PDB file of C-alpha atoms in Angstrom:
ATOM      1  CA  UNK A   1       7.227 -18.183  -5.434  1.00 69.00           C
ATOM      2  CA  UNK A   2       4.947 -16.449  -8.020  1.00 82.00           C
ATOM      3  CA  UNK A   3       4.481 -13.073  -7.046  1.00 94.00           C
ATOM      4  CA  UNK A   4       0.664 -11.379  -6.787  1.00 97.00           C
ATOM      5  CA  UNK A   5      -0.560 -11.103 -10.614  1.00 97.00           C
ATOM      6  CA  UNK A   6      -3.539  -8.686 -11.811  1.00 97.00           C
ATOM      7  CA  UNK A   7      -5.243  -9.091 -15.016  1.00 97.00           C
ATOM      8  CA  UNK A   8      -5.936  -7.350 -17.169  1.00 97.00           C
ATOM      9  CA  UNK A   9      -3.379  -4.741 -16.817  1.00 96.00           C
ATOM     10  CA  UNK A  10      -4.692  -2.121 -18.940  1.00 97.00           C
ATOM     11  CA  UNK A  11      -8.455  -1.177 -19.641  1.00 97.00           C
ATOM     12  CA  UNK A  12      -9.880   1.269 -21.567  1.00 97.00           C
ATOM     13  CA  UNK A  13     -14.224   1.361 -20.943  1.00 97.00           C
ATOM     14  CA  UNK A  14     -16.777   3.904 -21.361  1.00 97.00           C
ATOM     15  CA  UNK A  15     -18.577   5.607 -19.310  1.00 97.00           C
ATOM     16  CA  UNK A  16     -21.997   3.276 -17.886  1.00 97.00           C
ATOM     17  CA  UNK A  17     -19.902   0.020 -18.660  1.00 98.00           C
ATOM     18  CA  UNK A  18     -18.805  -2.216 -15.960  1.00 98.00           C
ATOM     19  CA  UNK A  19     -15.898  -3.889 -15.235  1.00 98.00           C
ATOM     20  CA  UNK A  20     -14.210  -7.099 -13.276  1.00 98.00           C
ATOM     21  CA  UNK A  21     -10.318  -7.040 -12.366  1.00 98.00           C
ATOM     22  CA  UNK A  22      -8.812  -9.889 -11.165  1.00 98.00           C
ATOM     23  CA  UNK A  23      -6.547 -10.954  -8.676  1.00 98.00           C
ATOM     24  CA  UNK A  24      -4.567 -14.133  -7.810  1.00 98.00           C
ATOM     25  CA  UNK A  25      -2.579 -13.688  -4.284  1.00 97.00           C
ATOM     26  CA  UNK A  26       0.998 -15.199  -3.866  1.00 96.00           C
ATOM     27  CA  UNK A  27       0.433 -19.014  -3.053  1.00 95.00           C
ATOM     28  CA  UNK A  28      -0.527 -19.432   0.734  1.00 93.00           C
ATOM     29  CA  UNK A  29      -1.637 -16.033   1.128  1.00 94.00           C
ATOM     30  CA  UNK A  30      -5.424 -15.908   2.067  1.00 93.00           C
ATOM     31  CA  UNK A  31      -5.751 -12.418   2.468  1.00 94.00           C
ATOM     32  CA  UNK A  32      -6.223 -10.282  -0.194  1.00 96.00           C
ATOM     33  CA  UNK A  33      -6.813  -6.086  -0.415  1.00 96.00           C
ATOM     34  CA  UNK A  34      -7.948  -4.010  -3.347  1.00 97.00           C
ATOM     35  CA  UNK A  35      -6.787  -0.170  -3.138  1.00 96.00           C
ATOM     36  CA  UNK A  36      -7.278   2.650  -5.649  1.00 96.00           C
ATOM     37  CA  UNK A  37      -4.779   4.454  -6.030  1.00 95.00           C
ATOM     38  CA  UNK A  38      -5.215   8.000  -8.380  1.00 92.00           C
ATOM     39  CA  UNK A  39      -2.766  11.279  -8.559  1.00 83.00           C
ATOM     40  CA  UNK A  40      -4.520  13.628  -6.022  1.00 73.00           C
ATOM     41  CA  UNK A  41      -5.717  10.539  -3.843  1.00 76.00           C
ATOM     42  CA  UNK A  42      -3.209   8.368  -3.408  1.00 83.00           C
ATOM     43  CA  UNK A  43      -3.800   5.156  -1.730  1.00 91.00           C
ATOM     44  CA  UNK A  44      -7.190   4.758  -1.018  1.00 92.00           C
ATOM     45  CA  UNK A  45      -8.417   1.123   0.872  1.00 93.00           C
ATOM     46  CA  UNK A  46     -11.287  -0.457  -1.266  1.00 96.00           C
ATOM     47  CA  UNK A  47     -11.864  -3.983   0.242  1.00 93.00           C
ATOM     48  CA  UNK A  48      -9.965  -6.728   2.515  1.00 94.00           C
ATOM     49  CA  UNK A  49     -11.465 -10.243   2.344  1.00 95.00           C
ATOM     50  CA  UNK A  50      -9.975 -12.963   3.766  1.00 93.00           C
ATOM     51  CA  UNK A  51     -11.254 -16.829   3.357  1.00 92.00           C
ATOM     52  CA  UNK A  52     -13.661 -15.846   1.441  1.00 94.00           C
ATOM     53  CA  UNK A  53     -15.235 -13.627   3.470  1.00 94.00           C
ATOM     54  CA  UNK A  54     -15.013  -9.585   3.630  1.00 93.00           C
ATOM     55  CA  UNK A  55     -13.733  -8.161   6.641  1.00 92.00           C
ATOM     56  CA  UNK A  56     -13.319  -4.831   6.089  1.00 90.00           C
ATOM     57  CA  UNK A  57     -14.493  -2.084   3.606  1.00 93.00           C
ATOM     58  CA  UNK A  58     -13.655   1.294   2.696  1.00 92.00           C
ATOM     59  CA  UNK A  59     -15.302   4.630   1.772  1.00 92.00           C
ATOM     60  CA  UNK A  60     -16.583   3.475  -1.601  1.00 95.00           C
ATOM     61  CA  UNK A  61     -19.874   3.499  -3.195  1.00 96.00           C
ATOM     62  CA  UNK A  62     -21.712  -0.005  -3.738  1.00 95.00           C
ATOM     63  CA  UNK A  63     -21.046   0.362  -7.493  1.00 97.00           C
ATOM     64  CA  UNK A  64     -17.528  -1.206  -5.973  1.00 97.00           C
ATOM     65  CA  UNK A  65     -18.168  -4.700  -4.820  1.00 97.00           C
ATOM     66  CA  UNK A  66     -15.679  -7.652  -4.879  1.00 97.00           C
ATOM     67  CA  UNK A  67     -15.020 -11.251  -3.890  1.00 97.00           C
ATOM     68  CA  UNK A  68     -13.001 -13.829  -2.777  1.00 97.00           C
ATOM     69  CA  UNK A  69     -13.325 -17.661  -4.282  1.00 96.00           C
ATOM     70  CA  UNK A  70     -11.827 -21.148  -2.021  1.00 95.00           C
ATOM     71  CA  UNK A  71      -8.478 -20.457  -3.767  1.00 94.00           C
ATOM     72  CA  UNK A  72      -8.066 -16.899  -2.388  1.00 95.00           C
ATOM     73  CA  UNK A  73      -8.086 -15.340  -5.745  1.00 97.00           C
ATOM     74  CA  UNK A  74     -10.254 -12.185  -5.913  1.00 98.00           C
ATOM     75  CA  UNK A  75     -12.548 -10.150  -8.489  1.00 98.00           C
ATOM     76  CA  UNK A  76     -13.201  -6.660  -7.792  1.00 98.00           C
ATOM     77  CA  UNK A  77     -16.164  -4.905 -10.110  1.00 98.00           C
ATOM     78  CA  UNK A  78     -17.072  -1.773 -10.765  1.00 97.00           C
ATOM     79  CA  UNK A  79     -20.475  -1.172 -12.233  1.00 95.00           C
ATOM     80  CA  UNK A  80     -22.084   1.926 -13.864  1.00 96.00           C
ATOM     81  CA  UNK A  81     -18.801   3.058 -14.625  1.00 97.00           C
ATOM     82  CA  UNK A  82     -18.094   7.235 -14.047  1.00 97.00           C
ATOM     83  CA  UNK A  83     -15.065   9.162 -15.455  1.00 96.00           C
ATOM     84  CA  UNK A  84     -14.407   9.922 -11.714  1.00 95.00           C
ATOM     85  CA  UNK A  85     -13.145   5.812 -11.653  1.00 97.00           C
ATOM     86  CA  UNK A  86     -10.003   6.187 -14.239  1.00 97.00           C
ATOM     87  CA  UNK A  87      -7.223   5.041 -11.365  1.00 97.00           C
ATOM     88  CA  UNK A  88      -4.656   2.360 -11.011  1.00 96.00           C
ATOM     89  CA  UNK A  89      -6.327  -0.979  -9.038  1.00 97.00           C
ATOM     90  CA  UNK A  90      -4.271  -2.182  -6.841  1.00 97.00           C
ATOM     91  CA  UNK A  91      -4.520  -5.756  -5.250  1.00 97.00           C
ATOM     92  CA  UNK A  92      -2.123  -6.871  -2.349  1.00 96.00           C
ATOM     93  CA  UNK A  93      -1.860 -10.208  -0.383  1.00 96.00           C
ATOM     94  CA  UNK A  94      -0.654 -10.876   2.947  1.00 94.00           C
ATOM     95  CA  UNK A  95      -0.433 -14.102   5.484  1.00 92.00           C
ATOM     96  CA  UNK A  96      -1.604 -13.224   8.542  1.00 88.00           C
ATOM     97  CA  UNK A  97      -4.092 -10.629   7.780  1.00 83.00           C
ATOM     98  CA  UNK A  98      -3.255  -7.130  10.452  1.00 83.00           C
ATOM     99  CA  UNK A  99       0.280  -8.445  10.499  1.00 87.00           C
ATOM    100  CA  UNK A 100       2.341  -9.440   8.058  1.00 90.00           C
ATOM    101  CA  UNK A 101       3.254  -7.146   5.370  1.00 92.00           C
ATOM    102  CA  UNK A 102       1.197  -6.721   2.015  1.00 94.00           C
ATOM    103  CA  UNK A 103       2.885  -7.714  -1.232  1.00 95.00           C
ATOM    104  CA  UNK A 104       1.253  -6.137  -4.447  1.00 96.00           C
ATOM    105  CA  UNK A 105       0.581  -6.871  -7.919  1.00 96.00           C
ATOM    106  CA  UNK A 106       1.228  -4.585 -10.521  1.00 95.00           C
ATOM    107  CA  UNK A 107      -1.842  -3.239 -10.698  1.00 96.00           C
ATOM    108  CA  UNK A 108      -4.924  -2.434 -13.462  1.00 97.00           C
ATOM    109  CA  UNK A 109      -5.097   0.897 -14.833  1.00 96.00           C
ATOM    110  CA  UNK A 110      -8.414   1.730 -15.818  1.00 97.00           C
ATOM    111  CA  UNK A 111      -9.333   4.748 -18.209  1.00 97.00           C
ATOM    112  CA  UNK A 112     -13.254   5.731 -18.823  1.00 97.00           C
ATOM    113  CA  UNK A 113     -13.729   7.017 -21.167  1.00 96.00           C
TER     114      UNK A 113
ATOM    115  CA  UNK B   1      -8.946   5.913  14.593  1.00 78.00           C
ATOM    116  CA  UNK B   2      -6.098   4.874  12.884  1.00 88.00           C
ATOM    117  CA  UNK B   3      -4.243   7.859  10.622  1.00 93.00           C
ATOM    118  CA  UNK B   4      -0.522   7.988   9.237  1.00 96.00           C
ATOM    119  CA  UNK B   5       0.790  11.324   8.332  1.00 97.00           C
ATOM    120  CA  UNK B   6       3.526  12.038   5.617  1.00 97.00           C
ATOM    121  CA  UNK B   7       3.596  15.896   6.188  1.00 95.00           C
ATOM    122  CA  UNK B   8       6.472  15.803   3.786  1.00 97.00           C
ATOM    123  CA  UNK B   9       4.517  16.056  -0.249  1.00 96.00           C
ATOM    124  CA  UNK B  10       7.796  16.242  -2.139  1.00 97.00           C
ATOM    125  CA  UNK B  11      11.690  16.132  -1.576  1.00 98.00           C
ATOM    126  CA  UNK B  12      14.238  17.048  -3.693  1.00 98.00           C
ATOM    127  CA  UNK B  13      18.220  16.572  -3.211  1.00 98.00           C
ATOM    128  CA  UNK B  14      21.192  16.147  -5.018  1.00 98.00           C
ATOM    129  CA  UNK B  15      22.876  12.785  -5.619  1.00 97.00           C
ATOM    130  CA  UNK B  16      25.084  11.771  -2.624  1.00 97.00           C
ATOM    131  CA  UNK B  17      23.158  13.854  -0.329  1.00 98.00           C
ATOM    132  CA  UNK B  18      21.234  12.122   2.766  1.00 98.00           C
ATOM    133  CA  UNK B  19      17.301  11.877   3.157  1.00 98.00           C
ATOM    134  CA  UNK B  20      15.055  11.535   6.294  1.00 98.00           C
ATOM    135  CA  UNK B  21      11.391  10.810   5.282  1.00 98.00           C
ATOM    136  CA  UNK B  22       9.162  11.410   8.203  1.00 98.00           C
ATOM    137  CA  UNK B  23       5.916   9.052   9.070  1.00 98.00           C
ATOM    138  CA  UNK B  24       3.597  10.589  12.154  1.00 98.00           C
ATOM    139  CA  UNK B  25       1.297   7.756  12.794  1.00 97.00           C
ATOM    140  CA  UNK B  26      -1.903   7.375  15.508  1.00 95.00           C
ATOM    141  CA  UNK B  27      -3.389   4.689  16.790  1.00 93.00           C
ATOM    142  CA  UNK B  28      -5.398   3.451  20.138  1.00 92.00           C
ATOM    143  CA  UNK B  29      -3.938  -0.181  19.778  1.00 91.00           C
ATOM    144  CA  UNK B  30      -1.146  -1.220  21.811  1.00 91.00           C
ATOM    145  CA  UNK B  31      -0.125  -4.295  19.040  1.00 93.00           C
ATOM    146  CA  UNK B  32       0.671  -2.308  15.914  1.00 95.00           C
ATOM    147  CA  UNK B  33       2.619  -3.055  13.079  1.00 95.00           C
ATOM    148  CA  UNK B  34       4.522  -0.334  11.108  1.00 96.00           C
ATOM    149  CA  UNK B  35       5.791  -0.602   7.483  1.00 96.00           C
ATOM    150  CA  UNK B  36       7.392   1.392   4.468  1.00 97.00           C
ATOM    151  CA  UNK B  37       7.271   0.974   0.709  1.00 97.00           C
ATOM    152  CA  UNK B  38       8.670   1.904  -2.230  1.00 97.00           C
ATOM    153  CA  UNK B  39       6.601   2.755  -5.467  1.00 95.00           C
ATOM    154  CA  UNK B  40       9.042   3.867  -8.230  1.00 93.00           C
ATOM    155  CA  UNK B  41       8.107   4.962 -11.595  1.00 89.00           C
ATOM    156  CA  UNK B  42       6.969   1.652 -13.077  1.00 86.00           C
ATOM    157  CA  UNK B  43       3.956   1.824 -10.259  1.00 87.00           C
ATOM    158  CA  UNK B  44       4.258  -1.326  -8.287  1.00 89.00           C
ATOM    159  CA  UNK B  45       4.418  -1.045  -4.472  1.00 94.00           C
ATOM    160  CA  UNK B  46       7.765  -2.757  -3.392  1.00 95.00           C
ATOM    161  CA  UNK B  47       7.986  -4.010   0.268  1.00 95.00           C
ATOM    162  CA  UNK B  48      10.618  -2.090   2.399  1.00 96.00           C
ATOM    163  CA  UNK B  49      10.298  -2.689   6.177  1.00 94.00           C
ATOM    164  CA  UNK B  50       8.342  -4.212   8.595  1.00 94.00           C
ATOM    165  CA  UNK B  51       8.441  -3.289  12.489  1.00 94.00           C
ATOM    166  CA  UNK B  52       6.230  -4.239  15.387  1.00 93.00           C
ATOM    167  CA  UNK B  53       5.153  -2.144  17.828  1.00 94.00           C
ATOM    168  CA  UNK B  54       7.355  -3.967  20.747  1.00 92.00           C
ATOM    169  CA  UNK B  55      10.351  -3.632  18.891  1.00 88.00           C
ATOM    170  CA  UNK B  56      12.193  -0.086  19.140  1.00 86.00           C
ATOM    171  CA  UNK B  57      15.423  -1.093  18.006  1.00 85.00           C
ATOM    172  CA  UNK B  58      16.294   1.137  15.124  1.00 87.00           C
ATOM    173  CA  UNK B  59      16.924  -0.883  11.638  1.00 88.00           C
ATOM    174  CA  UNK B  60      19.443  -0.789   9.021  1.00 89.00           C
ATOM    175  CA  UNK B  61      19.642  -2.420   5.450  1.00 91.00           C
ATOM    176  CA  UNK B  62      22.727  -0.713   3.593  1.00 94.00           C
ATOM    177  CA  UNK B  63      22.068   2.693   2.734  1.00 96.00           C
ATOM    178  CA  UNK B  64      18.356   2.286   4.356  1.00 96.00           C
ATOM    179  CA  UNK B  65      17.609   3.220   8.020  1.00 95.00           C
ATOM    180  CA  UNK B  66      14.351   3.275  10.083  1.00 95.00           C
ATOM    181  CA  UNK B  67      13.802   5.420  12.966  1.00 95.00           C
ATOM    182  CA  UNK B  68      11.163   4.039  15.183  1.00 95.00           C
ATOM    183  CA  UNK B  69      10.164   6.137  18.362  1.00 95.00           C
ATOM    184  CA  UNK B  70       7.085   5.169  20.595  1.00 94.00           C
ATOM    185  CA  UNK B  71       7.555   8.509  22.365  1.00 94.00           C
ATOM    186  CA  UNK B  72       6.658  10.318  19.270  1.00 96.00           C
ATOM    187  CA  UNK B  73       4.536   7.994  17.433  1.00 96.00           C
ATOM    188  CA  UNK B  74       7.040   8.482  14.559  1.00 97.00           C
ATOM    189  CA  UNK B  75       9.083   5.982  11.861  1.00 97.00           C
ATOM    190  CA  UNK B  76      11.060   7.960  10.182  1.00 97.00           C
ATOM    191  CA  UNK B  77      13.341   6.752   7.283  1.00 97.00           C
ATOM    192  CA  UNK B  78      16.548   7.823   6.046  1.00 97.00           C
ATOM    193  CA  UNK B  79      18.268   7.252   3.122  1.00 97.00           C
ATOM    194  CA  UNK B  80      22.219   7.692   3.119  1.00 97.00           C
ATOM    195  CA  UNK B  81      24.223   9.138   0.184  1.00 97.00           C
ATOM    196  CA  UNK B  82      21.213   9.356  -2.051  1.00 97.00           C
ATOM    197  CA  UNK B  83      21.627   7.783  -5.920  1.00 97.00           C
ATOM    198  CA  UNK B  84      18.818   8.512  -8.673  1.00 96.00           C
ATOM    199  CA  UNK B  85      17.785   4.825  -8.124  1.00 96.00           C
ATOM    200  CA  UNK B  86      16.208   6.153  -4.896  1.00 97.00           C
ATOM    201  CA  UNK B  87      13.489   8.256  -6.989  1.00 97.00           C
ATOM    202  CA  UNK B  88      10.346   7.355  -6.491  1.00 96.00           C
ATOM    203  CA  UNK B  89       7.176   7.555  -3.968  1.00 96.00           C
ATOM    204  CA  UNK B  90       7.415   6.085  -0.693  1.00 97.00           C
ATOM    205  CA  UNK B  91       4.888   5.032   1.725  1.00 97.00           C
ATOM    206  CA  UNK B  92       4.604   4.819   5.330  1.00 97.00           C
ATOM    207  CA  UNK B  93       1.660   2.092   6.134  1.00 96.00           C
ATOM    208  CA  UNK B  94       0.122   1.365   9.969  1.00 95.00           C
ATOM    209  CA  UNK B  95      -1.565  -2.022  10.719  1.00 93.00           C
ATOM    210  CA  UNK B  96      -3.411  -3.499  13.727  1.00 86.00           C
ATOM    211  CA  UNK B  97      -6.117  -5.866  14.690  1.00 76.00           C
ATOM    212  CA  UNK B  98      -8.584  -5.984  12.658  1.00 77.00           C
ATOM    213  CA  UNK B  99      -8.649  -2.670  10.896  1.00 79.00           C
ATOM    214  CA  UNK B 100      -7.268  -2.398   7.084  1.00 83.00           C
ATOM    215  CA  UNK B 101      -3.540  -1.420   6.302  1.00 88.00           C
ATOM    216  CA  UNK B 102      -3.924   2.421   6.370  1.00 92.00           C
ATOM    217  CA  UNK B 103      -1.343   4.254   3.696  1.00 94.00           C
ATOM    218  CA  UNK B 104       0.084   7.641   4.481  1.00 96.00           C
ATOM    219  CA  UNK B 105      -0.213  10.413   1.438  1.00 95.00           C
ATOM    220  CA  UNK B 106       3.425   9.463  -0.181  1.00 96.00           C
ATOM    221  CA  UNK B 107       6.315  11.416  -0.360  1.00 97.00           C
ATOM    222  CA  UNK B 108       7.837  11.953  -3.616  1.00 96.00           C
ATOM    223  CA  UNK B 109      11.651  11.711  -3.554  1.00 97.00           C
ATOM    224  CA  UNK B 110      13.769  13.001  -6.601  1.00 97.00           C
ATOM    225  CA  UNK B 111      17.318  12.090  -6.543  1.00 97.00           C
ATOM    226  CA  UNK B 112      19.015  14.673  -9.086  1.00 97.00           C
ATOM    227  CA  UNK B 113      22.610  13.672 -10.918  1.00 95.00           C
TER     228      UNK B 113
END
């Protein structure tokens, strides 16, 4: 089985630009989380959506928004981009959403610039 | 609320030496689901462990051991005669219900030669 890919992997915007990452889970996995994950940070929870919907959301301005399409891949955006959102994007997929364990891509780093 | 606590930032040891990571977690569900993972130097999260919250029986995978006591709210993992492989940042993650996967801060294990 094809593990959880992100694309792109690196990016390199300025500051006001947006952005979309994107996410395809491992196959059969409908539940898919985005996570930020910077030095003095660490793991921070961005999103959850599962079929399509979201079901949970962190501590993150609305410039962070994301979704989920009938395949279960996701796109996470960032709009007005700030320096303050240089991080590594991480997505993760699980089964059974709550219980199984989360297996994660390799993540986007994102500079701005 | 749901919280995981890795009071431990960074640990250092010498090759051959044994580890014990500590993971403090809280949580008002009964149904919880405790995991650990590995993030070494190349940045992708790597699965460890997976335990539920009815299962107490201590785990162990080679050189890997988990620690799970109710009593304490604690899953604690140890690593036996320590090789630079081991270096990297490791997570302690709680799960339940509905609520997102919540990460603890990392500890960052150096393995010296």
């Amino acid at each position: 089985k094809a593990g959880v890919t992100q694309t792109p992997r690196y990016l390199i915007k300025t500051r006001g630009q947006q952005v979309t990452l994107s996410c395809s889970p491992i196959s059969g996995h409908r539940s898919v989380s985005w996570y930020q994950q910077t030095p003095g940070q660490g793991l921070q929870f961005l999103f959850e959506y599962f079929s399509e919907t979201q079901r949970n959301k962190g501590n993150f301005p609305g410039r962070f928004s994301g979704r989920q399409f009938s395949n279960s891949r996701s796109e996470m955006n960032v709009s007005t981009l700030e320096l303050g959102d240089s991080a590594l994007y991480l997505c993760a997929s699980s089964f059974r959403r709550g219980v199984d364990e989360q297996f994660f891509g390799p993540g986007t780093r994102l500079t701005v610039l | 609320a749901q919280k995981v606590t890795q009071a431990q930032t960074e640990i250092s040891v010498v090759e051959k030496e044994d580890v014990t990571l500590d993971c403090v977690y809280e949580t008002r569900d009964t149904t919880y689901y405790l995991f650990w993972y590995k993030q070494p130097p190349s940045g992708e999260l790597v699965f460890l462990i997976r335990r539920n919250s009815f299962d107490e029986q201590n785990e162990i995978s080679g050189r890997y051991s988990w620690n799970f006591q109710k009593s304490t709210s604690s899953f604690n993992f140890t690593i036996t005669a320590s090789q630079v492989v081991d270096s990297a940042v490791y997570f302690c993650a709680l799960s339940s219900g509905n609520n997102d996967m919540r990460f603890g801060a990392g500890t960052r294990l150096t393995v010296k030669p």
